[in-house]
Short mmCIF file of C-alpha atoms in Angstrom, two decimals:
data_model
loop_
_atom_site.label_atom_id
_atom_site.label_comp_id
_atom_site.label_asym_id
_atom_site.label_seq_id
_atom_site.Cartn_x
_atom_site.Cartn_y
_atom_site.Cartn_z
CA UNK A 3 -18.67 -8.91 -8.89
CA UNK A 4 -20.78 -5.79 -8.65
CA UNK A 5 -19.28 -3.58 -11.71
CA UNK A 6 -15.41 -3.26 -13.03
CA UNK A 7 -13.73 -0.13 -13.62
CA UNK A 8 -14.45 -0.82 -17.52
CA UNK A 9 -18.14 -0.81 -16.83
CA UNK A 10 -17.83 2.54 -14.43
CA UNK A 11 -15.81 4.60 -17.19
CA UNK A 12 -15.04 8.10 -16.91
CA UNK A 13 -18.43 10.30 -17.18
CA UNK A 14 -19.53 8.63 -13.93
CA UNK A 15 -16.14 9.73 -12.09
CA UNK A 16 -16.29 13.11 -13.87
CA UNK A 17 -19.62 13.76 -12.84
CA UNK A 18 -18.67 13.11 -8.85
CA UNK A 19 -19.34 16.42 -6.91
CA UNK A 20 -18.99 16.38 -2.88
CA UNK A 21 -21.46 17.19 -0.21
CA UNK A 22 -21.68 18.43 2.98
CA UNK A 23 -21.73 21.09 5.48
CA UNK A 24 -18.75 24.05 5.53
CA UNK A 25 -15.37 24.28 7.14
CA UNK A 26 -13.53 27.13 9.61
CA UNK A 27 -11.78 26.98 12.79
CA UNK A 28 -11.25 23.42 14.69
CA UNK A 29 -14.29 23.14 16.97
CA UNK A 30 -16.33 21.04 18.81
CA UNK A 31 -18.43 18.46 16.71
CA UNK A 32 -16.12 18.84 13.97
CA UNK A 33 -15.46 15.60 12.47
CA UNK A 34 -12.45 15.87 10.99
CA UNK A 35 -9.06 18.25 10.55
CA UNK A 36 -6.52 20.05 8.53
CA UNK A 37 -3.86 21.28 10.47
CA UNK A 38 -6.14 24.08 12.82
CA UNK A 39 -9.17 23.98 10.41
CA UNK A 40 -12.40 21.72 11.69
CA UNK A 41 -14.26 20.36 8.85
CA UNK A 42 -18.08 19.06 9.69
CA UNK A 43 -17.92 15.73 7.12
CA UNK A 44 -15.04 13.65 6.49
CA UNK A 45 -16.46 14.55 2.87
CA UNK A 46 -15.79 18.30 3.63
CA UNK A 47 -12.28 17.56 4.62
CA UNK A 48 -11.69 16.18 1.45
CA UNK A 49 -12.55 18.35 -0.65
CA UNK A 50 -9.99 21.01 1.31
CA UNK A 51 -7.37 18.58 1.64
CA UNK A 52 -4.39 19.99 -0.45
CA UNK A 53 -0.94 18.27 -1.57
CA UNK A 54 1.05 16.98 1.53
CA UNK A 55 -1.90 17.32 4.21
CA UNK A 56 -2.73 14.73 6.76
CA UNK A 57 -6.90 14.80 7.39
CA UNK A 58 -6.96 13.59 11.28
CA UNK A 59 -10.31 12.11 12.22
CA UNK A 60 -11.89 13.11 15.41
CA UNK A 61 -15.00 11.08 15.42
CA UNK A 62 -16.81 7.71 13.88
CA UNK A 63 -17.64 8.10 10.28
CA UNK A 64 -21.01 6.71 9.55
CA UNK A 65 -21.95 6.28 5.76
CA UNK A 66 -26.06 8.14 7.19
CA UNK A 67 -24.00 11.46 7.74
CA UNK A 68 -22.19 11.46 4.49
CA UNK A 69 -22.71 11.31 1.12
CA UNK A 70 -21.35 12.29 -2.35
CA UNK A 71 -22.07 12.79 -6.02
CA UNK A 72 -24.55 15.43 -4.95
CA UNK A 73 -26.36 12.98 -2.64
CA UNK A 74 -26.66 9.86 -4.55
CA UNK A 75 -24.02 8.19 -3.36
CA UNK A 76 -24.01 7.67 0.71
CA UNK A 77 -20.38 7.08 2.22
CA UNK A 78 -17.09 8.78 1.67
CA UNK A 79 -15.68 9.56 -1.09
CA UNK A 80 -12.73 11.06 -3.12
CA UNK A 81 -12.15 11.68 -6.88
CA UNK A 82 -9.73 13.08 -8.08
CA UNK A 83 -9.59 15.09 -11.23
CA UNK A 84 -6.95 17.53 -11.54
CA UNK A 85 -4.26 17.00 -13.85
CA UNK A 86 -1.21 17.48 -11.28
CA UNK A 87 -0.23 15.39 -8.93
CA UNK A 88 -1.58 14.61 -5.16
CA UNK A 89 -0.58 13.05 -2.09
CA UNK A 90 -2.04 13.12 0.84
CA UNK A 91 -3.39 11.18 4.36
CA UNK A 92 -6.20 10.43 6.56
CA UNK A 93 -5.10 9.58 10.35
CA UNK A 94 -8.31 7.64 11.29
CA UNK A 95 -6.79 8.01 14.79
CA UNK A 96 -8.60 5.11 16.35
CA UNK A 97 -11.85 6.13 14.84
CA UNK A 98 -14.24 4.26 12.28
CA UNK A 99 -15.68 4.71 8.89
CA UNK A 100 -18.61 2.71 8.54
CA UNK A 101 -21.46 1.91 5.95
CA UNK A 102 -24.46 -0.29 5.93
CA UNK A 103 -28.09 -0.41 4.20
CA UNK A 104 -27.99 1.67 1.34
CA UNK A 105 -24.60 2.47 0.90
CA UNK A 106 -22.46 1.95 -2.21
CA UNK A 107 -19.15 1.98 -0.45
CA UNK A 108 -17.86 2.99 3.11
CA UNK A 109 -14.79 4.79 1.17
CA UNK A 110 -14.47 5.47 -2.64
CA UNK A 111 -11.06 6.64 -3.81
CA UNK A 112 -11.03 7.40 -7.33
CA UNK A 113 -8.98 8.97 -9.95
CA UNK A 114 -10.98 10.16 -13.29
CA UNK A 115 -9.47 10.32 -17.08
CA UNK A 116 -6.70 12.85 -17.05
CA UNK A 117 -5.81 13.30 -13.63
CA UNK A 118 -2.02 13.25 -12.21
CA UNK A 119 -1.03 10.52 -10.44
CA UNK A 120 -2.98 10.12 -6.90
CA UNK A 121 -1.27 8.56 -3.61
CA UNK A 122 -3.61 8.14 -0.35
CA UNK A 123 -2.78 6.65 2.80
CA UNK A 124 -5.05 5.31 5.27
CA UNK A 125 -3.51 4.67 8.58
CA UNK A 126 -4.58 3.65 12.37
CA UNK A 127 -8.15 2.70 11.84
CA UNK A 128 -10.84 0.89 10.72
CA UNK A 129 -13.51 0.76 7.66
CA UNK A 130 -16.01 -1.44 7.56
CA UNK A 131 -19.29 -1.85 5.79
CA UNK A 132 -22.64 -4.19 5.93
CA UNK A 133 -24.62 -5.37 4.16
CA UNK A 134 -25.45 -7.36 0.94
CA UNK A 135 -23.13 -5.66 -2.31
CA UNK A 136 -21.68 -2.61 0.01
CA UNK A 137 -18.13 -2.74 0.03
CA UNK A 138 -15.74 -1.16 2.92
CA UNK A 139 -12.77 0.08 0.47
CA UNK A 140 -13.51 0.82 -3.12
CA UNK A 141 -10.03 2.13 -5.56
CA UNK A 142 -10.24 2.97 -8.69
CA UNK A 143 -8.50 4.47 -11.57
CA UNK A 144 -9.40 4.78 -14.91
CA UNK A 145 -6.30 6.24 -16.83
CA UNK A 146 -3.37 3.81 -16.23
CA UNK A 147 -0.98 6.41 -17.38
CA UNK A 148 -0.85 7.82 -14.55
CA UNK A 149 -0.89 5.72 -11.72
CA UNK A 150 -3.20 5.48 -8.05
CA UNK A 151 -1.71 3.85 -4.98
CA UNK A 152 -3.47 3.42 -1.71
CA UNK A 153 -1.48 2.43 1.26
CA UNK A 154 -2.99 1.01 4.28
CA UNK A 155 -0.87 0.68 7.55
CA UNK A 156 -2.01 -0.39 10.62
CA UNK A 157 -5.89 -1.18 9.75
CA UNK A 158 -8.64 -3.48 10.16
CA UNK A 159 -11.15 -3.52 6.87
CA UNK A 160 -13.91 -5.65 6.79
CA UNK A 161 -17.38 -6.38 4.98
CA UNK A 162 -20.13 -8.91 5.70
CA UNK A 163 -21.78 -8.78 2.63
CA UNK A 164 -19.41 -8.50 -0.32
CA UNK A 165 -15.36 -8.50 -0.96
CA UNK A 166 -14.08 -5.94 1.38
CA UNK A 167 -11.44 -4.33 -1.06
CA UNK A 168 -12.06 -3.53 -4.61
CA UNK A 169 -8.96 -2.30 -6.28
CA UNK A 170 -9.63 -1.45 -10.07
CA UNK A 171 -6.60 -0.36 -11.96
CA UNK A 172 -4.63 0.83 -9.46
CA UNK A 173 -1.77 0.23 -6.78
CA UNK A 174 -2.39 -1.34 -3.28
CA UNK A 175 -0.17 -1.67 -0.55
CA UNK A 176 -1.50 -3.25 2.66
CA UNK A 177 -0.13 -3.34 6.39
CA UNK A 178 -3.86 -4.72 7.43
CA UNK A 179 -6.27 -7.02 8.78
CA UNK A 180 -8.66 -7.20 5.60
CA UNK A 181 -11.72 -9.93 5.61
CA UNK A 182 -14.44 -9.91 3.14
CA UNK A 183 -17.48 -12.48 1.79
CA UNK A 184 -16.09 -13.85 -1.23
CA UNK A 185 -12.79 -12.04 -1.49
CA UNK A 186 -10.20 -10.29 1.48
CA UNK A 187 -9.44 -8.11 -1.79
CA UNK A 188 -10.68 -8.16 -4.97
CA UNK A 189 -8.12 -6.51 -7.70
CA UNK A 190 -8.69 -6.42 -11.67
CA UNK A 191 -5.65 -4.48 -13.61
CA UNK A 192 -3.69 -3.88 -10.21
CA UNK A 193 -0.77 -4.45 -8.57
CA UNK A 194 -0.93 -5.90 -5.12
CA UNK A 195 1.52 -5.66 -2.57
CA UNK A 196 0.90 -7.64 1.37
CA UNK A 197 3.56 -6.09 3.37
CA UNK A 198 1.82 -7.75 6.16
CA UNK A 199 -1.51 -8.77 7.96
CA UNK A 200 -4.32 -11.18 8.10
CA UNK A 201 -6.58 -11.70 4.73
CA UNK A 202 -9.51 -14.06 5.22
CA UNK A 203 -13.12 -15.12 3.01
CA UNK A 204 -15.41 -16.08 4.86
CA UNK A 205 -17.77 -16.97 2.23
CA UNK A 206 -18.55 -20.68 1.10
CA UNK A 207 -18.82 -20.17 -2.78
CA UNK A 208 -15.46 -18.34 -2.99
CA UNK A 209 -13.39 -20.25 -6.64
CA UNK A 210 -10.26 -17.39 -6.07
CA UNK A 211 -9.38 -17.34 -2.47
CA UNK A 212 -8.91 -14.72 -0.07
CA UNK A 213 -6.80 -13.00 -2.81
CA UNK A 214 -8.05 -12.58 -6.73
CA UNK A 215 -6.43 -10.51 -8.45
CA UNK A 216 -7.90 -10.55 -12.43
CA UNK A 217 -6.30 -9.73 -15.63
CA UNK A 218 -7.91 -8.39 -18.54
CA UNK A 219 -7.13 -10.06 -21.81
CA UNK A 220 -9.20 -8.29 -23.44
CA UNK A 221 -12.77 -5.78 -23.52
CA UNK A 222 -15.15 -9.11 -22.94
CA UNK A 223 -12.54 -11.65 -21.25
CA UNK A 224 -10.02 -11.54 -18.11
CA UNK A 225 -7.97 -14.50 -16.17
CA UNK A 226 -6.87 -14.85 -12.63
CA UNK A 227 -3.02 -13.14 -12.72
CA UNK A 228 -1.72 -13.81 -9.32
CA UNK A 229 1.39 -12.52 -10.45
CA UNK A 230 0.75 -9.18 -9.76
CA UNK A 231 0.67 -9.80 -6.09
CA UNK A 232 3.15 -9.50 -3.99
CA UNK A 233 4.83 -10.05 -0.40
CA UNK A 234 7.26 -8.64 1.74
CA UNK A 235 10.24 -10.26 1.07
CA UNK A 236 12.22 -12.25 3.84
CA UNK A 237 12.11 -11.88 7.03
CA UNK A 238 8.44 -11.70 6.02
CA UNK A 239 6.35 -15.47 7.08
CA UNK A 240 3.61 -16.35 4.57
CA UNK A 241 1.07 -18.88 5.27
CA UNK A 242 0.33 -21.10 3.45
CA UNK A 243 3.57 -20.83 1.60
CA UNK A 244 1.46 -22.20 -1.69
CA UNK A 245 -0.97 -19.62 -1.54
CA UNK A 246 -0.89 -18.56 -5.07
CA UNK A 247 -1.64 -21.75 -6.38
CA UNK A 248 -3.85 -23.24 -3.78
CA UNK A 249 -6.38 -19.79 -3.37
CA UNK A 250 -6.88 -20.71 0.03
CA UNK A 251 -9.88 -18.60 2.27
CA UNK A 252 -6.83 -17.38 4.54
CA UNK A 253 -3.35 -16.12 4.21
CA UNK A 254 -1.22 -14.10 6.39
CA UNK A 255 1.92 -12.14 5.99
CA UNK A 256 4.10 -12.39 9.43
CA UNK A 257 6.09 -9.37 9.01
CA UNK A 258 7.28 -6.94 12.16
CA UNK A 259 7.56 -3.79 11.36
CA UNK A 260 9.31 -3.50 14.92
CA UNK A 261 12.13 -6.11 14.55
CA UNK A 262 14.08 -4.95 11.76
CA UNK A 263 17.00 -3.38 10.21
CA UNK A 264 18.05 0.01 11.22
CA UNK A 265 18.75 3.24 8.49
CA UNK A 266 22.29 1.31 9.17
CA UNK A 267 21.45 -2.00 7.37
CA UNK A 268 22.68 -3.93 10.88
CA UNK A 269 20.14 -5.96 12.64
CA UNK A 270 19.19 -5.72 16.25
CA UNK A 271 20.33 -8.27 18.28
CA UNK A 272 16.97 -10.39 18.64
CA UNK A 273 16.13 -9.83 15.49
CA UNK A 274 17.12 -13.63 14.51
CA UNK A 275 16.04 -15.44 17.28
CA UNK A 276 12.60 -13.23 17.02
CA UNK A 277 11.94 -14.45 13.58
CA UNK A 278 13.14 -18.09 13.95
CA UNK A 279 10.40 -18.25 17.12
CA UNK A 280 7.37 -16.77 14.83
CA UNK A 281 8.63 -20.07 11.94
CA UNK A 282 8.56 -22.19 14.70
CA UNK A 283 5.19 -21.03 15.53
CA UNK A 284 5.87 -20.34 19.05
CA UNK A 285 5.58 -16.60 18.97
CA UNK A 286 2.74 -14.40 16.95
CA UNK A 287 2.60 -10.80 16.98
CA UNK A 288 1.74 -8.06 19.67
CA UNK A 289 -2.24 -7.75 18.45
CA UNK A 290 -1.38 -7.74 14.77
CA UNK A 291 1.19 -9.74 12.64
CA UNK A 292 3.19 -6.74 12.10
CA UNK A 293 3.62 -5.47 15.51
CA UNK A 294 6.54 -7.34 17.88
CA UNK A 295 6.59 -5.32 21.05
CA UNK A 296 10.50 -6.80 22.09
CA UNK A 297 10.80 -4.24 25.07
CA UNK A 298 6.96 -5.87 26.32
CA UNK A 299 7.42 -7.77 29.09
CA UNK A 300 5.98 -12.05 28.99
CA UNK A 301 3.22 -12.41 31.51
CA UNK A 302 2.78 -16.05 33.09
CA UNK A 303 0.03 -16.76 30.86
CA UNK A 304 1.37 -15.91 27.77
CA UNK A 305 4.70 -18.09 29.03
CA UNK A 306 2.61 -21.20 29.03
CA UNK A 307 1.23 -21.02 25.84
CA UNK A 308 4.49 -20.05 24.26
CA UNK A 309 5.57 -22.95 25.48
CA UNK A 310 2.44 -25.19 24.73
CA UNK A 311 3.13 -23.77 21.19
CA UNK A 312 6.95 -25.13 21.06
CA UNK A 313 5.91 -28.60 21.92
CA UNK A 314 3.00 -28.80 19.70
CA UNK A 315 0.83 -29.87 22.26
CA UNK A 316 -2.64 -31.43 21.83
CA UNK A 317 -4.53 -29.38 23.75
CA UNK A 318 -8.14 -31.44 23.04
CA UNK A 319 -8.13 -33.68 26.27
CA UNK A 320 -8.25 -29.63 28.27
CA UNK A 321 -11.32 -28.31 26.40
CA UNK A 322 -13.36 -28.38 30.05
CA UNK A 323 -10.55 -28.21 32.70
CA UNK A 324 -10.10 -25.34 35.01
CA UNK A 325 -7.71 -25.68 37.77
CA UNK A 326 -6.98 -21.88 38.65
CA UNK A 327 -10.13 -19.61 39.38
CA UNK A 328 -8.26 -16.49 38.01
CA UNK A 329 -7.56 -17.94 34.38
CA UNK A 330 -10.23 -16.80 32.48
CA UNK A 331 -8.51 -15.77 29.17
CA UNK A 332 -10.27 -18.40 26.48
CA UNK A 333 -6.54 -18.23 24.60
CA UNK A 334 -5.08 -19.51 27.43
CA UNK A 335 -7.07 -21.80 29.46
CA UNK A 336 -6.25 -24.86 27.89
CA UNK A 337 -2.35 -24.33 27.63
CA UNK A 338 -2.10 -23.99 31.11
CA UNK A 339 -4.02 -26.56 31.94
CA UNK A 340 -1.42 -28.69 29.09
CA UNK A 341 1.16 -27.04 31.48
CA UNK A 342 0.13 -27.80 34.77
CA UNK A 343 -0.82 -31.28 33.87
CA UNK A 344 2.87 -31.91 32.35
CA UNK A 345 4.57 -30.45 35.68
CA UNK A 346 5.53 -27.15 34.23
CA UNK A 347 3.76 -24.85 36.23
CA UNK A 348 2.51 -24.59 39.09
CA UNK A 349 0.08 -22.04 40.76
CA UNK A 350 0.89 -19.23 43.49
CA UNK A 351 -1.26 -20.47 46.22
CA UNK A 352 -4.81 -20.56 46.74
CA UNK A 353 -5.85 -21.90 43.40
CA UNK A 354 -4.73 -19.11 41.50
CA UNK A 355 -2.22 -18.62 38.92
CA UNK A 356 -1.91 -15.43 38.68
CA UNK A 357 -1.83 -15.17 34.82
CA UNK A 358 -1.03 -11.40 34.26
CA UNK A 359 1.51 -10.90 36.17
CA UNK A 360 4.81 -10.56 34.59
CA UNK A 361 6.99 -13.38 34.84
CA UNK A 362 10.33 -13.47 36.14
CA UNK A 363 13.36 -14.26 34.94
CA UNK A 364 13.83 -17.14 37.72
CA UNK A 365 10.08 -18.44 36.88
CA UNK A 366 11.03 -19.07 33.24
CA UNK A 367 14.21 -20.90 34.24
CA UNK A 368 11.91 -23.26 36.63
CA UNK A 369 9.50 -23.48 33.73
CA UNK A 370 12.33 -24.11 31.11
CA UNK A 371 14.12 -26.58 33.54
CA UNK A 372 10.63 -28.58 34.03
CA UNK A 373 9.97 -28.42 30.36
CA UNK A 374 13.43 -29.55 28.80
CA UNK A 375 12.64 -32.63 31.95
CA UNK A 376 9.31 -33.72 31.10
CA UNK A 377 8.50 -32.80 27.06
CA UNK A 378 12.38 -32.92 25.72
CA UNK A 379 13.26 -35.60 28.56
CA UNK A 380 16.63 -34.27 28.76
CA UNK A 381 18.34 -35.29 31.92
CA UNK A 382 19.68 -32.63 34.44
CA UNK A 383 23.12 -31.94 34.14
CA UNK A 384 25.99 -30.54 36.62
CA UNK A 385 24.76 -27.19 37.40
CA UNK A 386 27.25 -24.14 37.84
CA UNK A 387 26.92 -21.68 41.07
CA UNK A 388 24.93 -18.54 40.71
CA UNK A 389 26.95 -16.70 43.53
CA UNK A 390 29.82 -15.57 40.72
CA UNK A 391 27.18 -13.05 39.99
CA UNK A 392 26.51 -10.07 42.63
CA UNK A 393 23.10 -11.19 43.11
CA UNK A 394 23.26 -14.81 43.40
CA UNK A 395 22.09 -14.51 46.92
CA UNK A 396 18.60 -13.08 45.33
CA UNK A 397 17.65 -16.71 44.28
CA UNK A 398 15.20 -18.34 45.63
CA UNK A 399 15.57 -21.48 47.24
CA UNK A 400 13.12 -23.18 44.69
CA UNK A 401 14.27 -21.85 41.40
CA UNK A 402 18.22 -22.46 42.29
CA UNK A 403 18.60 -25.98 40.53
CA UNK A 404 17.02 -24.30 37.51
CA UNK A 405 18.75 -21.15 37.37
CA UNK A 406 22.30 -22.90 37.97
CA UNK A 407 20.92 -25.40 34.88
CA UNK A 408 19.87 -22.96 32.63
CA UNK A 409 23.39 -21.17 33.26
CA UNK A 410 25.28 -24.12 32.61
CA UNK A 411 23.19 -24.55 29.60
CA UNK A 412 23.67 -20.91 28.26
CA UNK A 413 19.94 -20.88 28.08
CA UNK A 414 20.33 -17.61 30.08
CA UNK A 415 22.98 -15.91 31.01
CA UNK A 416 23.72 -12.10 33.36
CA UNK A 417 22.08 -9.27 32.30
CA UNK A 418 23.98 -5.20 32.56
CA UNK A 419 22.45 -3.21 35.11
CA UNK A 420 24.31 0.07 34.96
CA UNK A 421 27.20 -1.53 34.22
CA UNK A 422 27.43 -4.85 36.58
CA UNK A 423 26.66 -7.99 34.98
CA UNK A 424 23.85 -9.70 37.18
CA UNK A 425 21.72 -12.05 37.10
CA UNK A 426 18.46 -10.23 37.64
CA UNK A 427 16.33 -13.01 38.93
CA UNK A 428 13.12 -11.12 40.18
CA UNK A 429 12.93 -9.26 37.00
CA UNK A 430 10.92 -9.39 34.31
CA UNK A 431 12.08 -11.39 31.01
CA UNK A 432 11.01 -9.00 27.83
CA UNK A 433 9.33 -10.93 24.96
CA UNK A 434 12.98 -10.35 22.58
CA UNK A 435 14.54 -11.76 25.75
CA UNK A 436 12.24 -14.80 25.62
CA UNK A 437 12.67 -15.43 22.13
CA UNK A 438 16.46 -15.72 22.72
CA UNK A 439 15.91 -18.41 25.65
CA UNK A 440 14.04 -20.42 24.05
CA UNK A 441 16.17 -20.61 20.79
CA UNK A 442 18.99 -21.68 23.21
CA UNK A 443 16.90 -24.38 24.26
CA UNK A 444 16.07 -25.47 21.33
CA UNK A 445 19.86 -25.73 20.21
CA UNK A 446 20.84 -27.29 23.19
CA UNK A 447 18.06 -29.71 23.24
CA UNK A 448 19.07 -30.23 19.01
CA UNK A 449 23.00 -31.18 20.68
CA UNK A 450 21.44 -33.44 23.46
#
């Protein structure tokens, strides 16, 4: 470790003073606001930033336009020093703060001896620093009697060179995709809670995981205290389930924020099926482990490796297969090769496959149908007619065995269309709707 909040103390926080150029009305080149105010440094904006504000970032933060404790210390920063409480937010709104070379920290969020209780959130962004000892996020409070917390929702941190998260004596709480050298986060004196997201070392000489979180016993001596680190209780999916006691380089925290209770307490009504699909391993979240997207519709692509995922398939013998010119996604290739090969798919004519296209609720019936055949080897069974429903006639020939099975089944089943129960077959199956199907077929398949 570089230094510990012990070894910072107070002077050094009390002696922090901000710099950087003035504030007045929002204008272009501004790098940051308040409301209608532009502010030329993120620096700036924090300094103005009162109880209750959101700071909005409207450019890339880069730790060679800002700097702190009258310019020795290059990156962002915030201390906080007055004795009444503060809350407040930064919106990175897509944007980046960023350090390398000389840089302490890409962010520094402090609170010095005597101050109120501090509460920052960080939201919709990304901090990152590089190089050797620069860190992206760096917390720290020195009075315990009055507590920091930093919440980070919906943001990638990362550093190449050191832990990416230093959290002295104060409060974390993480929605994030955090990877550092030696440590995801680094925590002495704190508590630590992973609502959800992706925390991975990449370092070889790591002895505490992606996670450490240290206890102080004493002025000269601390321990590894792993229980002040927490996770989002169920539905949440933690892997490795043994990660406290195992310190493994990588752990995540399955947990969307999209598929759960309402203000009501009552579930929606994929919420089950959702989760049980993400255990299984079959589903993973919409570009982070804490974003679903149920309403999204399933493209053909994404189909086949859903399903590649359900069987557990070894996809080694498909590292340098390519039978459709238009796959090119390397997440995908070698599922739907796995598929093709096993008689589940097949391609639309003239070599292509057409793998972002959304697929149709009469496709996944022909590709459930042909899976439950040749990887389940159940044997077809006596099929019902789709013409009870209005659109029965809206079949096509080739997906009419599979449909009728999948009915019979109650793999699928008619869908309301202002107010008509139909069967929808051209339309597209939503990734909640898949979810459902396929926990069918796994129950049916269980009763088989």
């Amino acid at each position: 470790m570089k230094r510990t909040f012990r070894q910072i103390g107070a002077a050094v926080l009390a002696g922090a003073m901000l710099c950087g150029m003035g504030a007045g009305a929002f204008a272009a080149g501004d790098v940051a606001k308040i409301n209608s105010t532009g502010y030329r440094t993120l620096n700036k904006a924090l300094e103005a930033v009162k109880n209750g504000e959101t700071i909005v970032l409207l450019q890339n933060v880069s730790s060679s336009t800002e700097s702190y404790w009258g310019g020795e210390g290059k990156g962002v920063a915030y201390i906080h020093e007055s004795s009444a409480a503060k809350s407040f937010t930064i919106d990175l709104n897509g944007k980046k703060i960023t350090a390398s070379g000389n840089a302490d920290d890409a962010l520094l969020i402090g609170a010095d001896e005597g101050a109120g209780s501090l509460s920052v959130t960080l939201k919709n962004g990304t901090v990152s620093a590089s190089g050797a000892d620069v860190d992206a996020i760096w917390i720290e409070d020195v009075d315990a009697s009055t507590p920091t917390t930093v919440t980070l929702r919906n943001m990638t941190v990362s550093a190449d060179g050191d832990s990416a998260v230093y959290c002295l004596g104060a409060n974390l709480d993480v929605q994030a995709n955090i990877t550092g050298v030696d440590d995801a986060i680094y925590a002495e004196d704190s508590a630590i809670n992973l609502l959800a997201g992706s925390f991975n070392a990449t370092g070889t000489d790591s002895n505490d995981g992606a996670i450490a979180s240290y206890l102080w016993i004493d002025d000269d001596n601390m321990t590894l205290d792993m229980s002040r680190v927490t996770t989002a209780g169920e539905p949440a999916i933690v892997r490795p389930a043994d990660w406290k006691t195992t310190l493994p380089m990588s752990v995540s925290v399955t947990n969307f924020q999209d598929v759960q209770p309402g203000a009501d307490g009552r579930k929606p009504w994929y919420y089950d099926y959702v989760y049980e699909m993400a255990n299984r391993g079959v589903v993973s979240g919409d570009g982070n482990v804490w974003t679903f997207s149920p309403s999204k519709n399933v493209t053909r692509e994404q189909f086949a490796v859903m399903l590649a995922s359900a069987a557990g398939a070894d996809l080694s013998a498909y590292e340098n297969r390519k039978t459709f010119s238009d796959v090119t996604h390397a997440w995908s290739i070698r599922q739907i090769e796995w598929a093709y090969d096993n008689g589940i798919v097949s391609g639309r004519g003239n070599g292509k496959f057409a793998p972002t296209a959304a697929i149709t609720r009469q496709e996944v019936c022909v590709m459930l149908y042909k899976y439950q055949a040749n990887i389940l080897n159940i044997e077809p069974r006596q099929v019902v007619e789709v013409g009870v429903y209005p659109d029965g006639d809206q079949v096509a020939t080739w997906a009419e065995t599979a449909v009728q099975t999948m009915l019979m089944e109650g793999i699928i089943s008619g869908s309301d269309d202002k107010g008509t129960v139909k069967l929808l077959p051209k339309g597209n199956a939503t990734r909640a709707q898949i979810c459902t199907m396929l926990s069918a077929m796994f129950k049916f398949a269980a009763q088989s």
